[in-house]
């Protein structure tokens, strides 16, 4: 069903000229922005994923304290020919559940920057297990790793920083600062209805560049990095979605492909380890001004995450190659 939209925006897409890419050239496509309150307003190929019609979509969520306890308000989907703002407030659980197949599908790649809290909100609020993501934050550091650049333990590229990098977009996203000011002034900004023009623009800007960045990154990632990207994306999606069943209902993690295992320096399988921290002991793990946890991160080639204010407050999450993850576990237990 087609709906007229009063909103439009430009999506940058890779140039199809076939010539040498200079890192900046892009084809700008003017596309409509649709506000979705009913599943019938979404493309059928999204609602009913199939191997014959595989999709890549830019993806993000907005909300109030986005996590298991917060409120997911808008889910943004960027296609090459349109952007859809799925209104979880107006459409409710029925609309979000209609998107479940797509968000869990192998046939739809969801391109997102930092998937952890979005995935947590989807899982605990709607029972959706976000799957088959390309996390541009993970991809960024895999490309840096290929270039021999070491990442500092607490160095996380922001979406604004990624957009500013001339290798991927090279634009200044000053509007993001304006949105942050609005959120400070009105913490329930994303719950307001009807959606204002500034809300539509802010939500759209968070996804309209993702497809372009995705294609630029895919050009740079080698086969080993592509496997790591798939594995880490899966691990990050489930990270904060911990329950008593210990992820038993989540899809399996991709195994190391045969074409990588035959290499001289074949990678280790990567895992997610969750440590329960006894009451009163988290301070020992974190240390004064974070000194203890930073020291642990410097000692291991593994990602160590703590729920913080949004929780879960009694868990430490470790993601990395098996040996490094086990090493981190041992050090954390030692601090306790």
XYZ file of C-alpha atoms in Angstrom:
336
model
C 0.000 0.000 0.000
C 1.504 3.362 -1.036
C 1.235 6.401 1.210
C 2.129 9.972 0.308
C 4.753 11.472 2.584
C 5.254 15.151 3.388
C 8.906 14.466 4.252
C 11.881 13.763 2.008
C 15.622 13.460 2.460
C 18.746 12.638 0.491
C 20.427 9.248 0.876
C 24.030 8.937 -0.353
C 24.605 5.730 -2.294
C 27.842 4.435 -3.866
C 28.478 5.719 -7.361
C 27.740 3.077 -9.994
C 30.001 4.689 -12.574
C 32.366 1.711 -12.422
C 35.403 3.985 -12.256
C 38.030 4.266 -9.558
C 36.391 5.384 -6.304
C 38.054 8.467 -4.839
C 36.567 7.881 -1.389
C 34.209 10.858 -1.576
C 32.046 10.479 -4.661
C 28.475 9.391 -4.022
C 25.168 9.418 -5.818
C 22.558 11.417 -3.878
C 19.074 10.003 -4.108
C 16.013 11.978 -2.957
C 13.740 9.559 -1.102
C 10.506 9.822 0.901
C 10.341 9.462 4.675
C 7.363 7.401 5.809
C 5.977 7.470 9.355
C 4.704 3.959 10.029
C 1.908 3.181 12.480
C 0.642 -0.004 10.817
C 2.529 -2.961 9.344
C 0.797 -2.530 5.966
C 2.874 0.631 5.455
C 6.128 -1.376 5.392
C 7.547 -3.131 2.301
C 6.328 -6.703 1.953
C 9.860 -7.938 1.288
C 10.798 -6.638 4.750
C 7.838 -8.182 6.549
C 8.266 -11.538 4.757
C 12.017 -12.131 4.348
C 13.121 -14.617 1.719
C 16.432 -15.898 0.293
C 15.309 -14.724 -3.154
C 14.934 -11.103 -2.014
C 17.738 -10.459 0.467
C 17.958 -6.915 1.817
C 20.436 -4.574 3.462
C 18.835 -1.837 5.585
C 20.163 0.920 7.785
C 18.811 0.430 11.285
C 18.551 2.330 14.567
C 16.226 2.856 17.517
C 15.330 5.934 19.545
C 13.795 6.007 22.981
C 13.868 7.106 26.589
C 16.715 5.424 28.528
C 16.962 2.826 25.775
C 17.599 -0.510 27.495
C 15.522 -3.322 29.029
C 13.741 -0.910 31.364
C 13.432 2.162 29.137
C 10.933 2.933 26.381
C 11.612 2.185 22.728
C 9.784 4.915 20.802
C 10.920 4.827 17.165
C 12.666 2.231 15.012
C 14.288 3.628 11.872
C 14.762 1.624 8.671
C 16.752 3.038 5.757
C 16.242 1.421 2.350
C 17.872 2.643 -0.838
C 14.567 4.125 -2.022
C 12.859 5.229 1.227
C 13.214 5.700 4.965
C 10.624 4.284 7.341
C 10.154 5.574 10.889
C 8.339 2.796 12.721
C 6.352 4.471 15.487
C 6.373 2.059 18.424
C 4.324 4.480 20.538
C 1.400 4.738 18.096
C 1.700 1.299 16.500
C 2.345 -0.491 19.772
C 3.253 -4.117 20.287
C 1.266 -5.313 17.263
C 3.392 -3.231 14.892
C 6.683 -4.186 16.542
C 5.812 -7.881 16.569
C 5.065 -7.634 12.843
C 8.734 -6.652 12.384
C 10.038 -9.601 14.422
C 10.646 -11.943 11.454
C 12.677 -9.301 9.642
C 14.772 -8.314 12.642
C 15.604 -11.961 13.377
C 16.098 -12.973 9.733
C 19.302 -14.167 8.082
C 18.022 -12.705 4.820
C 17.972 -9.091 6.010
C 21.240 -7.438 7.028
C 20.697 -4.702 9.611
C 23.403 -2.017 9.486
C 23.666 -0.237 12.830
C 26.186 1.741 14.860
C 26.572 0.160 18.316
C 23.821 -2.444 18.555
C 23.979 -3.375 22.253
C 21.280 -1.225 23.868
C 18.966 -1.317 20.840
C 19.113 -5.107 20.919
C 18.489 -5.162 24.675
C 15.400 -2.961 24.335
C 13.985 -5.070 21.489
C 14.541 -8.302 23.412
C 13.089 -7.334 26.783
C 10.268 -5.129 25.505
C 9.141 -7.159 22.469
C 10.835 -10.554 22.642
C 12.823 -9.804 19.471
C 16.316 -11.337 19.126
C 18.144 -8.931 16.825
C 20.177 -11.011 14.378
C 22.402 -10.651 11.314
C 23.719 -7.173 12.041
C 26.673 -5.297 10.620
C 27.773 -3.045 13.451
C 29.732 -0.149 11.941
C 31.468 0.505 15.277
C 32.895 -3.036 15.199
C 33.708 -2.793 11.481
C 35.588 0.471 11.988
C 38.045 -1.105 14.423
C 38.476 -4.256 12.333
C 39.580 -2.051 9.433
C 41.926 -0.158 11.767
C 43.312 -3.533 12.909
C 43.953 -4.542 9.286
C 45.990 -1.335 8.921
C 48.093 -2.232 11.965
C 46.581 0.419 14.222
C 46.046 -0.556 17.831
C 42.886 0.537 19.578
C 42.969 1.998 23.091
C 40.815 -0.033 25.557
C 38.184 2.670 26.102
C 38.259 4.115 22.581
C 34.820 3.845 20.964
C 34.223 5.635 17.666
C 31.004 7.622 17.917
C 28.580 7.841 15.011
C 29.448 11.526 14.670
C 33.138 10.598 14.543
C 32.485 7.907 11.939
C 30.556 10.304 9.716
C 33.416 12.823 9.952
C 35.991 10.276 8.729
C 36.622 11.071 5.036
C 37.097 7.369 4.262
C 33.426 6.720 5.008
C 31.453 9.945 4.689
C 33.469 13.037 5.535
C 30.580 15.157 6.778
C 30.009 17.178 9.935
C 26.927 16.044 11.834
C 26.360 19.223 13.854
C 22.633 18.544 14.163
C 23.408 15.696 16.573
C 24.578 18.235 19.163
C 21.279 20.084 18.806
C 19.373 16.842 19.465
C 21.443 16.179 22.584
C 20.507 19.633 23.883
C 16.825 18.909 23.224
C 17.092 15.566 25.049
C 18.634 17.243 28.083
C 15.865 19.834 28.125
C 13.152 17.217 27.585
C 14.193 13.629 28.505
C 10.876 12.341 27.111
C 11.501 14.040 23.746
C 11.025 10.820 21.745
C 7.648 10.049 23.359
C 5.998 13.269 22.109
C 3.277 12.872 19.486
C 2.577 13.850 16.829
C 6.180 13.645 15.617
C 7.548 17.134 15.001
C 9.628 17.984 11.964
C 12.747 18.171 14.143
C 12.031 14.667 15.495
C 11.599 13.294 11.982
C 14.831 14.932 10.807
C 16.806 13.737 13.840
C 15.588 10.149 13.497
C 16.238 10.166 9.753
C 19.758 11.562 10.055
C 20.746 8.647 12.283
C 20.174 6.118 9.482
C 20.323 7.828 6.104
C 24.125 7.510 5.805
C 24.383 3.915 7.010
C 23.992 2.156 3.655
C 26.717 4.280 2.096
C 29.043 3.604 5.041
C 28.223 -0.114 4.818
C 29.303 -0.370 1.178
C 32.464 1.642 1.828
C 33.399 -0.667 4.699
C 32.644 -3.857 2.778
C 35.213 -2.749 0.173
C 37.900 -2.599 2.868
C 37.226 -5.669 5.038
C 39.129 -8.878 4.278
C 37.663 -12.363 4.727
C 39.010 -12.848 8.243
C 37.622 -9.486 9.328
C 34.238 -10.259 7.762
C 34.021 -13.416 9.874
C 34.987 -11.471 13.015
C 32.394 -8.838 12.136
C 29.639 -11.461 11.947
C 30.711 -13.138 15.194
C 31.159 -9.959 17.204
C 27.907 -8.536 15.870
C 26.094 -11.649 17.125
C 27.849 -11.498 20.513
C 27.214 -7.777 20.974
C 23.523 -8.215 20.100
C 23.016 -10.750 22.891
C 25.449 -9.167 25.360
C 23.029 -7.209 27.592
C 20.143 -9.615 26.858
C 21.243 -11.999 29.594
C 18.563 -14.077 31.328
C 18.568 -17.266 33.379
C 18.502 -19.380 30.210
C 21.969 -18.015 29.283
C 21.140 -17.230 25.623
C 19.807 -20.756 24.932
C 17.072 -19.341 22.662
C 19.465 -17.238 20.547
C 20.831 -18.288 17.122
C 24.180 -20.082 17.075
C 27.397 -18.107 16.648
C 29.077 -18.412 13.212
C 31.876 -20.981 13.189
C 35.301 -20.258 11.759
C 35.029 -20.881 7.976
C 37.223 -23.601 6.454
C 38.973 -21.139 4.171
C 40.248 -19.285 7.251
C 41.243 -22.339 9.342
C 43.753 -23.450 6.688
C 45.744 -20.251 7.161
C 48.980 -20.447 9.166
C 47.651 -18.117 11.870
C 44.043 -19.270 12.054
C 41.976 -17.212 14.526
C 40.475 -18.588 17.735
C 36.747 -18.844 18.114
C 35.369 -15.795 19.927
C 33.016 -16.100 22.882
C 30.855 -14.100 25.271
C 31.487 -14.806 28.937
C 29.219 -13.422 31.670
C 30.495 -13.121 35.236
C 28.169 -12.642 38.190
C 29.587 -10.095 40.617
C 28.596 -10.560 44.292
C 26.905 -7.634 46.077
C 29.385 -4.967 47.112
C 32.192 -6.292 44.889
C 31.637 -4.322 41.656
C 33.576 -1.384 43.099
C 36.639 -3.625 43.443
C 36.357 -4.643 39.794
C 35.948 -1.067 38.552
C 38.415 0.579 40.941
C 38.842 4.243 41.769
C 37.921 6.335 38.725
C 37.842 3.123 36.677
C 41.540 2.368 37.212
C 41.064 -1.333 37.993
C 38.833 -2.173 35.034
C 41.110 -0.180 32.711
C 44.091 -2.174 33.949
C 42.255 -5.431 33.188
C 41.401 -4.192 29.692
C 45.051 -3.304 29.088
C 46.086 -6.815 30.142
C 43.796 -8.726 27.761
C 42.870 -8.641 24.109
C 39.174 -8.800 24.981
C 36.261 -6.408 25.293
C 35.063 -5.961 28.890
C 31.670 -4.351 29.376
C 29.743 -3.328 32.472
C 26.042 -2.508 32.512
C 26.505 0.699 34.503
C 23.470 2.814 35.348
C 21.253 1.085 32.779
C 22.252 -2.350 34.080
C 22.415 -5.184 34.566
C 24.375 -3.896 37.575
C 25.773 -7.221 38.832
C 27.333 -8.569 35.628
C 30.612 -8.207 33.758
C 30.496 -9.142 30.053
C 33.670 -10.306 28.326
C 33.862 -10.706 24.534
C 36.953 -11.964 22.725
C 39.048 -14.977 21.666
C 38.684 -17.905 24.072
C 42.124 -17.657 25.707
C 41.926 -13.892 26.161
C 38.382 -14.104 27.525
C 39.435 -16.758 30.055
C 42.411 -14.620 31.046
C 40.130 -11.643 31.640
C 37.772 -13.831 33.699
C 40.631 -14.926 35.946
C 41.831 -11.363 36.529
C 38.309 -10.125 37.334
C 37.808 -12.964 39.823
C 41.162 -12.095 41.357
C 40.080 -8.494 41.916
C 37.028 -9.744 43.806
